[in-house]
mmCIF file of C-alpha atoms in Angstrom:
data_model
loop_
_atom_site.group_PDB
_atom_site.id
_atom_site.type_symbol
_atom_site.label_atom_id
_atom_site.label_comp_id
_atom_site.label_asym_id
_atom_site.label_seq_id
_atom_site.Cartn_x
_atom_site.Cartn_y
_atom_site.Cartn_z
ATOM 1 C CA UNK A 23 3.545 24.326 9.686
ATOM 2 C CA UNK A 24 0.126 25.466 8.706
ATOM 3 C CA UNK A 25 -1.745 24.289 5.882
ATOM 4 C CA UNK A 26 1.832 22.437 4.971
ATOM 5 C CA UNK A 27 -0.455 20.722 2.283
ATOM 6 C CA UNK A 28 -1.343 23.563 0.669
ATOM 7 C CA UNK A 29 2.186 24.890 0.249
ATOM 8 C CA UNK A 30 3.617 21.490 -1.043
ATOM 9 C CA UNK A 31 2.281 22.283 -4.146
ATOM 10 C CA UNK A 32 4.419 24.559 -5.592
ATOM 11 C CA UNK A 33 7.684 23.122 -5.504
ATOM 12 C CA UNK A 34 6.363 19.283 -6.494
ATOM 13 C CA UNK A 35 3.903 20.211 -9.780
ATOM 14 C CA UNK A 36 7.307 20.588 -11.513
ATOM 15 C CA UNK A 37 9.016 17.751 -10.857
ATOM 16 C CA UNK A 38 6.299 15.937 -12.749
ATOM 17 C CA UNK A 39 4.615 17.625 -15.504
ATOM 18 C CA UNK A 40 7.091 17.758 -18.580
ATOM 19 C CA UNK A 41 7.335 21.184 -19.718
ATOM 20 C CA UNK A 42 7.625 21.598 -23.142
ATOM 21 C CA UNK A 43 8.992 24.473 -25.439
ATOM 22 C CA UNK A 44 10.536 26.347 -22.153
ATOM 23 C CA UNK A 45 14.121 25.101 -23.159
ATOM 24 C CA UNK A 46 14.332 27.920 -25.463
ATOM 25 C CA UNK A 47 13.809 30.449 -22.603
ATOM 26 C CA UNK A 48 15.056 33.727 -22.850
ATOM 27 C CA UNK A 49 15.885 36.326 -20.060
ATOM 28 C CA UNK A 50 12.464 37.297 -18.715
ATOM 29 C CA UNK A 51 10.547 34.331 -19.737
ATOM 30 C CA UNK A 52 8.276 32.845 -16.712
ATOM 31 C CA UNK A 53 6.885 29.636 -16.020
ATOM 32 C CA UNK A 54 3.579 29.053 -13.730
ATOM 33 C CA UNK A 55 2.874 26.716 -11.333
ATOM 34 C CA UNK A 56 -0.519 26.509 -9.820
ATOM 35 C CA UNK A 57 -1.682 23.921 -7.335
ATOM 36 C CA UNK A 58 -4.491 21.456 -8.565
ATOM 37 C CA UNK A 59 -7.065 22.285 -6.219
ATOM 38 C CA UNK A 60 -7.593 25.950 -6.314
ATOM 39 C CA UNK A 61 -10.463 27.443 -7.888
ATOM 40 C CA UNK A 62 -10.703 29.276 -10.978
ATOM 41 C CA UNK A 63 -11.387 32.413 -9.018
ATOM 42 C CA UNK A 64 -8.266 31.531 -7.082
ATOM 43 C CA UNK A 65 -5.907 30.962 -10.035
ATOM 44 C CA UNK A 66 -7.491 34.413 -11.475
ATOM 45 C CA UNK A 67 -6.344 35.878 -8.929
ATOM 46 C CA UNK A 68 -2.769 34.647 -8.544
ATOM 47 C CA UNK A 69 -1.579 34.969 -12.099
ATOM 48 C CA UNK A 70 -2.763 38.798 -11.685
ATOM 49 C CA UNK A 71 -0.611 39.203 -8.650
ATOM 50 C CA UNK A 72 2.133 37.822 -10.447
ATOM 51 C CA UNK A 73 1.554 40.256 -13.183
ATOM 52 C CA UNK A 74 1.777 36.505 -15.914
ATOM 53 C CA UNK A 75 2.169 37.709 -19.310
ATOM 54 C CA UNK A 76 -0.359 35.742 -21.362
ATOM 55 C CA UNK A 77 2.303 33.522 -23.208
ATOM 56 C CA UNK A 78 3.572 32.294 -19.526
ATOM 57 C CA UNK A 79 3.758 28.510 -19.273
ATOM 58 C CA UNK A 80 1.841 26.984 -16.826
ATOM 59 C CA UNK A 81 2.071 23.907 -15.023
ATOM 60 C CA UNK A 82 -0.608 22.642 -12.364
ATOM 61 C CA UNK A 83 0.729 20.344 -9.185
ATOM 62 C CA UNK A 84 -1.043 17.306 -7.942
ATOM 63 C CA UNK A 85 -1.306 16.831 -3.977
ATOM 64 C CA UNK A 86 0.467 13.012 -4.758
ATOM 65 C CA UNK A 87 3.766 15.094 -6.360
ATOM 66 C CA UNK A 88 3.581 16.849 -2.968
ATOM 67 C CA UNK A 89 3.660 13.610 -0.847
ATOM 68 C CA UNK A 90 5.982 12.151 -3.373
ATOM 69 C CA UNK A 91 8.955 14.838 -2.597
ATOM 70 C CA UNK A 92 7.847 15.829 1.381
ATOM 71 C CA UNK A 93 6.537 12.547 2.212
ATOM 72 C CA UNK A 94 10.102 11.952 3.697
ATOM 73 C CA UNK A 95 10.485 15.090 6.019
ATOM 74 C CA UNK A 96 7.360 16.058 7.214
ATOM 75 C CA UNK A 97 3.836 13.993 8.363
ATOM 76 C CA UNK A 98 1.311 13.289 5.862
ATOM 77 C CA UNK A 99 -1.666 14.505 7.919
ATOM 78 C CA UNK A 100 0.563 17.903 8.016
ATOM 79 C CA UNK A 101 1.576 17.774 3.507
ATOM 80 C CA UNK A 102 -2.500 17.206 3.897
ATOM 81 C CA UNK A 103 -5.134 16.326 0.840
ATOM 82 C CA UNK A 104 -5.406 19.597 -0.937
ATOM 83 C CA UNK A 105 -2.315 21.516 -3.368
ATOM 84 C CA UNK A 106 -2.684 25.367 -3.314
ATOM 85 C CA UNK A 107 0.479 27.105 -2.868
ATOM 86 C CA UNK A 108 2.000 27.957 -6.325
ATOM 87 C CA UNK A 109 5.039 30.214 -8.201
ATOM 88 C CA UNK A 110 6.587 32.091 -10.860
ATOM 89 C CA UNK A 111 9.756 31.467 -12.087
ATOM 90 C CA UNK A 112 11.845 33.769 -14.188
ATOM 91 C CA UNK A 113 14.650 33.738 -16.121
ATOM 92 C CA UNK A 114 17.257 36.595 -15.121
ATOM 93 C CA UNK A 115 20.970 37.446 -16.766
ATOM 94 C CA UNK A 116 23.665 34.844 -16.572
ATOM 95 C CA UNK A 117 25.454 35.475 -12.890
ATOM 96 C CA UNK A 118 22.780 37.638 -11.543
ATOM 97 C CA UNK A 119 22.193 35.254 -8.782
ATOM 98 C CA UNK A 120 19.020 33.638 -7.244
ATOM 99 C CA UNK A 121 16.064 36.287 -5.862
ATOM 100 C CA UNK A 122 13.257 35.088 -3.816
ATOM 101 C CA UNK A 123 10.270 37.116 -2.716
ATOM 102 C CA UNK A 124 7.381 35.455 -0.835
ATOM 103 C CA UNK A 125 3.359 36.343 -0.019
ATOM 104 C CA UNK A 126 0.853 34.465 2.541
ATOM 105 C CA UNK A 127 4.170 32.004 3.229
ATOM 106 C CA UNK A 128 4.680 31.964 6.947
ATOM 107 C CA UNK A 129 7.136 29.002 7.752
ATOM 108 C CA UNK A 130 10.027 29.073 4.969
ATOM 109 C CA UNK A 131 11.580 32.180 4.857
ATOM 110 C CA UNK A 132 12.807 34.068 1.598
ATOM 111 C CA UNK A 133 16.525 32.851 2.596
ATOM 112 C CA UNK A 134 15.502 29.327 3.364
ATOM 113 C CA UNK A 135 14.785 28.792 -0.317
ATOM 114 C CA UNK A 136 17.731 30.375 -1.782
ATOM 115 C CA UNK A 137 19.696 28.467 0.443
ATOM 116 C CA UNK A 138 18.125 25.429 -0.522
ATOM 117 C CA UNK A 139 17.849 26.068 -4.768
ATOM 118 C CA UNK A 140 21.482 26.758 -4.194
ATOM 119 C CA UNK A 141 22.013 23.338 -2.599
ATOM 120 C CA UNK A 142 20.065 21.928 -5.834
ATOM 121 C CA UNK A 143 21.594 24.315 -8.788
ATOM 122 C CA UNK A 144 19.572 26.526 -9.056
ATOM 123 C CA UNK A 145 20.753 30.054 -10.173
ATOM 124 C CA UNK A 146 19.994 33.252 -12.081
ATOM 125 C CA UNK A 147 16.419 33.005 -11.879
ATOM 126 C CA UNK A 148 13.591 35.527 -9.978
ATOM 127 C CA UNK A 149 11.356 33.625 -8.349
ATOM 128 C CA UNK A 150 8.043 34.533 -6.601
ATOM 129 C CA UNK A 151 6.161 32.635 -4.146
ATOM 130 C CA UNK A 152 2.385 32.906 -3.014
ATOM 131 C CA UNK A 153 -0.638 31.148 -2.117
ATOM 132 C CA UNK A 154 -4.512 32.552 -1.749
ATOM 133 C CA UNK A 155 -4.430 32.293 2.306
ATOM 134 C CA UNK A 156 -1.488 31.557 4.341
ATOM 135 C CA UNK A 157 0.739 28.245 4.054
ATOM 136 C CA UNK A 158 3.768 26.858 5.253
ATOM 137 C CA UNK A 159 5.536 27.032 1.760
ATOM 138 C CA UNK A 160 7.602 23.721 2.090
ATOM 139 C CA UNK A 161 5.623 22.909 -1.279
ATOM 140 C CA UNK A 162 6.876 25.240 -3.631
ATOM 141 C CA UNK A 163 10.783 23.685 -3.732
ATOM 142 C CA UNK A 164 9.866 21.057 -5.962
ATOM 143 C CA UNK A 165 8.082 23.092 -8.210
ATOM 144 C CA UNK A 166 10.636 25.773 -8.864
ATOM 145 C CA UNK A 167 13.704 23.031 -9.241
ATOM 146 C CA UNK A 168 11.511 21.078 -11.950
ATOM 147 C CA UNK A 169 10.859 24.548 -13.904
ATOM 148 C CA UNK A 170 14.806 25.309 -13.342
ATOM 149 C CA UNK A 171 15.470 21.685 -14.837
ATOM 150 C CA UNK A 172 13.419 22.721 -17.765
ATOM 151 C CA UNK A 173 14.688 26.432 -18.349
ATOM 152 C CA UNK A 174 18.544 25.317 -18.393
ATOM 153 C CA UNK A 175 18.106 22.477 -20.152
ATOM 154 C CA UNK A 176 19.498 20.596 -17.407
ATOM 155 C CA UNK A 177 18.626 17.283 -15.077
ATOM 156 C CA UNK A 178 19.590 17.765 -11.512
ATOM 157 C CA UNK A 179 19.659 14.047 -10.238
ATOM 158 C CA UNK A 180 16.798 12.755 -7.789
ATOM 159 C CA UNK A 181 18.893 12.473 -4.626
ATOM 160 C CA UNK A 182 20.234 16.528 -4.895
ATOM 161 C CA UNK A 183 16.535 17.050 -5.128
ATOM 162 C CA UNK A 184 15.587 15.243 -2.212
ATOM 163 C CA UNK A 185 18.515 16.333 -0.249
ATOM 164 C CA UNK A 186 17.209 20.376 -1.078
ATOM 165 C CA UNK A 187 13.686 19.475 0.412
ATOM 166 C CA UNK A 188 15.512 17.948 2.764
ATOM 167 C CA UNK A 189 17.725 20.989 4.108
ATOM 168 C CA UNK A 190 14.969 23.697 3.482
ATOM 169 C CA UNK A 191 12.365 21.669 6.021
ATOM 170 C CA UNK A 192 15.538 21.034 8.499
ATOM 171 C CA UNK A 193 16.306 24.753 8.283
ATOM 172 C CA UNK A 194 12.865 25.936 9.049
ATOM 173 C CA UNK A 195 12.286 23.439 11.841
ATOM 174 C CA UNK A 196 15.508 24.699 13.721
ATOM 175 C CA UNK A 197 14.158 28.258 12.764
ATOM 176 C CA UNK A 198 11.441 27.201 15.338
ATOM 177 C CA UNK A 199 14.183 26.694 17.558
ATOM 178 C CA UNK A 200 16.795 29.407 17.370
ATOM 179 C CA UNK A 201 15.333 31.885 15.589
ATOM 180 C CA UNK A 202 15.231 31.920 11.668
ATOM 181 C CA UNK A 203 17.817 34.237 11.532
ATOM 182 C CA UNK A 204 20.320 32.228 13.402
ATOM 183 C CA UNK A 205 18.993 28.960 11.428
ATOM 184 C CA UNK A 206 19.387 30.912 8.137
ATOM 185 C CA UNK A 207 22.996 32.548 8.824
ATOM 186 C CA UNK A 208 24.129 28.826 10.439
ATOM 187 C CA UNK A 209 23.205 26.741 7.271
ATOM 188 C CA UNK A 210 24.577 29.736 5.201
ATOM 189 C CA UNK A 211 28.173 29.746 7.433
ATOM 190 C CA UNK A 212 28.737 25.376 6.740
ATOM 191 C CA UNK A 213 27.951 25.848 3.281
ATOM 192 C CA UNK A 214 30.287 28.103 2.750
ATOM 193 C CA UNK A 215 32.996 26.113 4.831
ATOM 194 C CA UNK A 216 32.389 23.589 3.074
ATOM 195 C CA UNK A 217 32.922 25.314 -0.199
ATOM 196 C CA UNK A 218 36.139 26.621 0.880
ATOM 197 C CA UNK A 219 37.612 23.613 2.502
ATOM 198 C CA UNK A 220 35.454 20.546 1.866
ATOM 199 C CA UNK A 221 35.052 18.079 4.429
ATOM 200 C CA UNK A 222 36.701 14.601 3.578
ATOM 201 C CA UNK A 223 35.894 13.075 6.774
ATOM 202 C CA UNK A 224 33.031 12.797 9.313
ATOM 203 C CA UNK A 225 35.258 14.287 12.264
ATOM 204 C CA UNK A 226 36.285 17.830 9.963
ATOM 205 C CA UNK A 227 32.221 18.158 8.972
ATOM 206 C CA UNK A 228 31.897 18.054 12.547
ATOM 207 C CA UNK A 229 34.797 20.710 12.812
ATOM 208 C CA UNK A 230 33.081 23.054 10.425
ATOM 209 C CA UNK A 231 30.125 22.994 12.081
ATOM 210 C CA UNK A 232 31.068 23.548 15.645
ATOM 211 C CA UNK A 233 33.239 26.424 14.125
ATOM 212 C CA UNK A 234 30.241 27.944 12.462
ATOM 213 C CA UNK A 235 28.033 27.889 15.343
ATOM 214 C CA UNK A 236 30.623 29.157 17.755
ATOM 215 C CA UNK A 237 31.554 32.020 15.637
ATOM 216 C CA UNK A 238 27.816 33.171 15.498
ATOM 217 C CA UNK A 239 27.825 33.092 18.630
ATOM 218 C CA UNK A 240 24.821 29.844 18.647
ATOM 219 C CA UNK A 241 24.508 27.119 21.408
ATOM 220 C CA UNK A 242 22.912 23.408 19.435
ATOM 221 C CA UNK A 243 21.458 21.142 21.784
ATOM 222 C CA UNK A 244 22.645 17.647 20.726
ATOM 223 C CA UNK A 245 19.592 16.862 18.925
ATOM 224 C CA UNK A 246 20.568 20.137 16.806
ATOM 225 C CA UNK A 247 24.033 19.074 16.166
ATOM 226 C CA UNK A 248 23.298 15.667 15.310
ATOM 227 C CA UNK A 249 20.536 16.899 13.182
ATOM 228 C CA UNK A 250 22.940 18.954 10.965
ATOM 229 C CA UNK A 251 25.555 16.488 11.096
ATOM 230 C CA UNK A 252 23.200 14.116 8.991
ATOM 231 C CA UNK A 253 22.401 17.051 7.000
ATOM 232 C CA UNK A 254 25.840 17.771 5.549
ATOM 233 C CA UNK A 255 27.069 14.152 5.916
ATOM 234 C CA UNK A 256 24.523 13.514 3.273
ATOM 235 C CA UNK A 257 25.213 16.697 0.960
ATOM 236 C CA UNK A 258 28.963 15.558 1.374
ATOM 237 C CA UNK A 259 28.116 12.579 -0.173
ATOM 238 C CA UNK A 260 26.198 13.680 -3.013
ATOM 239 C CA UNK A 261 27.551 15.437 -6.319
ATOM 240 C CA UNK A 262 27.271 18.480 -5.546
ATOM 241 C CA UNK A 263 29.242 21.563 -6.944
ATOM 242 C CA UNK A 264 30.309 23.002 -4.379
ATOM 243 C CA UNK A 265 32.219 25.809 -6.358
ATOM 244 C CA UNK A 266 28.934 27.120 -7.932
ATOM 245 C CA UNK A 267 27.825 26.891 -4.554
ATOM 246 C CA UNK A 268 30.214 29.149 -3.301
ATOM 247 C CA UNK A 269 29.520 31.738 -5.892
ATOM 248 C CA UNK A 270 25.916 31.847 -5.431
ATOM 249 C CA UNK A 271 26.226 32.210 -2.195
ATOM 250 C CA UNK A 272 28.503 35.402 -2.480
ATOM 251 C CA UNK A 273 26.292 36.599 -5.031
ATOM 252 C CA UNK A 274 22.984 36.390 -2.715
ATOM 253 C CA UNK A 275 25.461 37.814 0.216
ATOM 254 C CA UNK A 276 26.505 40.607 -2.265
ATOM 255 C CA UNK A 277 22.853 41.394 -3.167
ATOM 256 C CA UNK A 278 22.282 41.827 0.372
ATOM 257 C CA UNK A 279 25.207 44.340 1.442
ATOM 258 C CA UNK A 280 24.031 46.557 -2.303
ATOM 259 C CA UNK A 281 20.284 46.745 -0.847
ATOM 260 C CA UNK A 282 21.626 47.872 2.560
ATOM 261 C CA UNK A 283 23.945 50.100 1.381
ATOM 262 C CA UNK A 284 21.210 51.530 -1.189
ATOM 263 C CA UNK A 285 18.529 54.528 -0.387
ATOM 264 C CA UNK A 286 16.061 51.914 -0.041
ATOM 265 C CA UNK A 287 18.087 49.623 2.155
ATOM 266 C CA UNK A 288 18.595 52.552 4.221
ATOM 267 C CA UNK A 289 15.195 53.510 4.512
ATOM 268 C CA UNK A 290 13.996 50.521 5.872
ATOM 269 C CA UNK A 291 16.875 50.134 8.308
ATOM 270 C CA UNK A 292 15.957 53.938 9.833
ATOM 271 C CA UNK A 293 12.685 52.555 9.810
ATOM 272 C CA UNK A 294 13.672 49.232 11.642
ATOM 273 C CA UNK A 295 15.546 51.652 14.227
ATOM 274 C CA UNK A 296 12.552 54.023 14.396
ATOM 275 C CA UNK A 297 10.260 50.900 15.586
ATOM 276 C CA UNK A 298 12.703 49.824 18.270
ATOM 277 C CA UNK A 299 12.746 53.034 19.361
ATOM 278 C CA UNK A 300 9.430 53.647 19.609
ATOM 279 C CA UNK A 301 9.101 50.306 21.618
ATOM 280 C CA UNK A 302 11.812 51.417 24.011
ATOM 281 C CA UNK A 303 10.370 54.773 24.859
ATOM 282 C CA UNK A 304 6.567 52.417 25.102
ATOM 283 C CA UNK A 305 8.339 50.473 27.519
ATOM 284 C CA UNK A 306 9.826 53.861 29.845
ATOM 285 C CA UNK A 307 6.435 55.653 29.680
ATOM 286 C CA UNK A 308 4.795 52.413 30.829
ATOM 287 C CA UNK A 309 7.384 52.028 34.442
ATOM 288 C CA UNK A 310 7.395 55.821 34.683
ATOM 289 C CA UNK A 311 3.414 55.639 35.428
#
């Protein structure tokens, strides 16, 4: 979780600074958000790489937004004294789904924040995530839900926020654990469950989560279980719509099987087979010596 403070600044500068005249937005409208403490040469820099048209609206986090929504889930000496990471949020057609792409974020993966913006409400939006040098990106959450709130004219209440900080940190820690993939695809397989067949007691959330893991073939210690278990039992609680949730989460899953199945999808996978196969044949030159 490497300069955690840095990323923390992308998701909270949102959640604070009211952001006028964006209610109006349109499909391919962005909003900006910039952490307080890079330099002008850094901000330059960023808005270029996001390619910001010059009537984008930008927002600037503080470092105390980022304790304010993190302060819960991770140390303070790791959210740290400095906000850096930052965003761009736009608006995309009405049931195209959430799209995340990420630069210099090396903790929170692309899926973790879908995952997690779903959990909130987010939806039809591109987002883009980035920072000058290399954060965790456990910052930028707030951000992006705040700009949502604004674009859709809509308040998602303070406990679905915290929850969706919550659930993204969770998910990266046990990406430490088991792998981000299995983490990712876990969280992904409860939410679903839950979707489908929501949980009305503590003893069927445990169900659906024993179910998930043993069907993707994943061991949880206790700790692991337990941790999860407080996870959902919270979302449970909460008021949540867990139909939308559903559909955005066949949406993203959709996405996925289209880029696979598309030249480009394709290319990278022969590429991804190419690399292992160059690493096997490594490997049988190196014991044939």
């Amino acid at each position: 979780m490497k300069n955690l403070k840095a990323a923390s600044l992308v998701l909270l500068f949102l959640l604070i600074f009211p952001l006028r005249g964006f209610a109006d937005a349109a499909v391919g409208d962005m909003i900006i958000t910039l952490g307080e403490n890079l330099t002008e040469e850094q901000k330059n820099t960023l808005l270029s790489e996001m390619n910001a048209p010059d009537n984008a609206q930008i927002i600037t986090v503080s470092n105390a937004e980022e304790h304010q929504y993190l302060g819960n889930y991770v140390s303070k000496s790791l959210i740290g004294t400095r906000a850096i990471s930052s965003s761009a949020i736009t608006v995309a057609e009405k049931n195209s789904g959430l799209e995340v792409k990420t630069n210099n974020i090396n903790w929170v993966t692309d899926e973790m924040y879908i995952n997690a913006l779903i959990t909130a409400g987010v939806k039809d939006a591109k987002i883009y995530i980035t920072a000058p040098f290399e954060v965790s990106g456990t910052a930028a959450l707030t951000g992006i839900i705040k700009a949502y709130e604004v674009s859709a004219e809509k308040t998602i209440p303070e406990d679905v926020k915290q929850a969706a900080n919550e659930e993204m940190v969770k998910s990266a820690e046990l990406g430490d654990e088991i792998g981000t993939e299995n983490a990712t695809a876990l969280i992904t397989k409860i939410k679903e469950e839950m979707a489908n067949n929501p949980p009305k007691t503590e003893a069927d959330l445990r169900t659906i989560i024993e179910n998930a893991a043993k069907e993707l073939g994943i061991t949880l210690t206790d700790a692991q279980f337990q941790s999860l278990l407080d996870l959902f039992n919270k979302l449970k609680e909460l008021n949540i719509d867990w139909n939308q949730v559903g559909d955005q989460l066949t949406v993203a899953k959709d996405k996925l099987t289209n880029y696979l199945e598309s030249e480009e999808g394709q290319g990278f996978l022969e590429k991804l087979k190419q690399f292992f196969i160059n690493i096997i044949d490594a490997i049988k030159a190196l014991f044939s010596k």
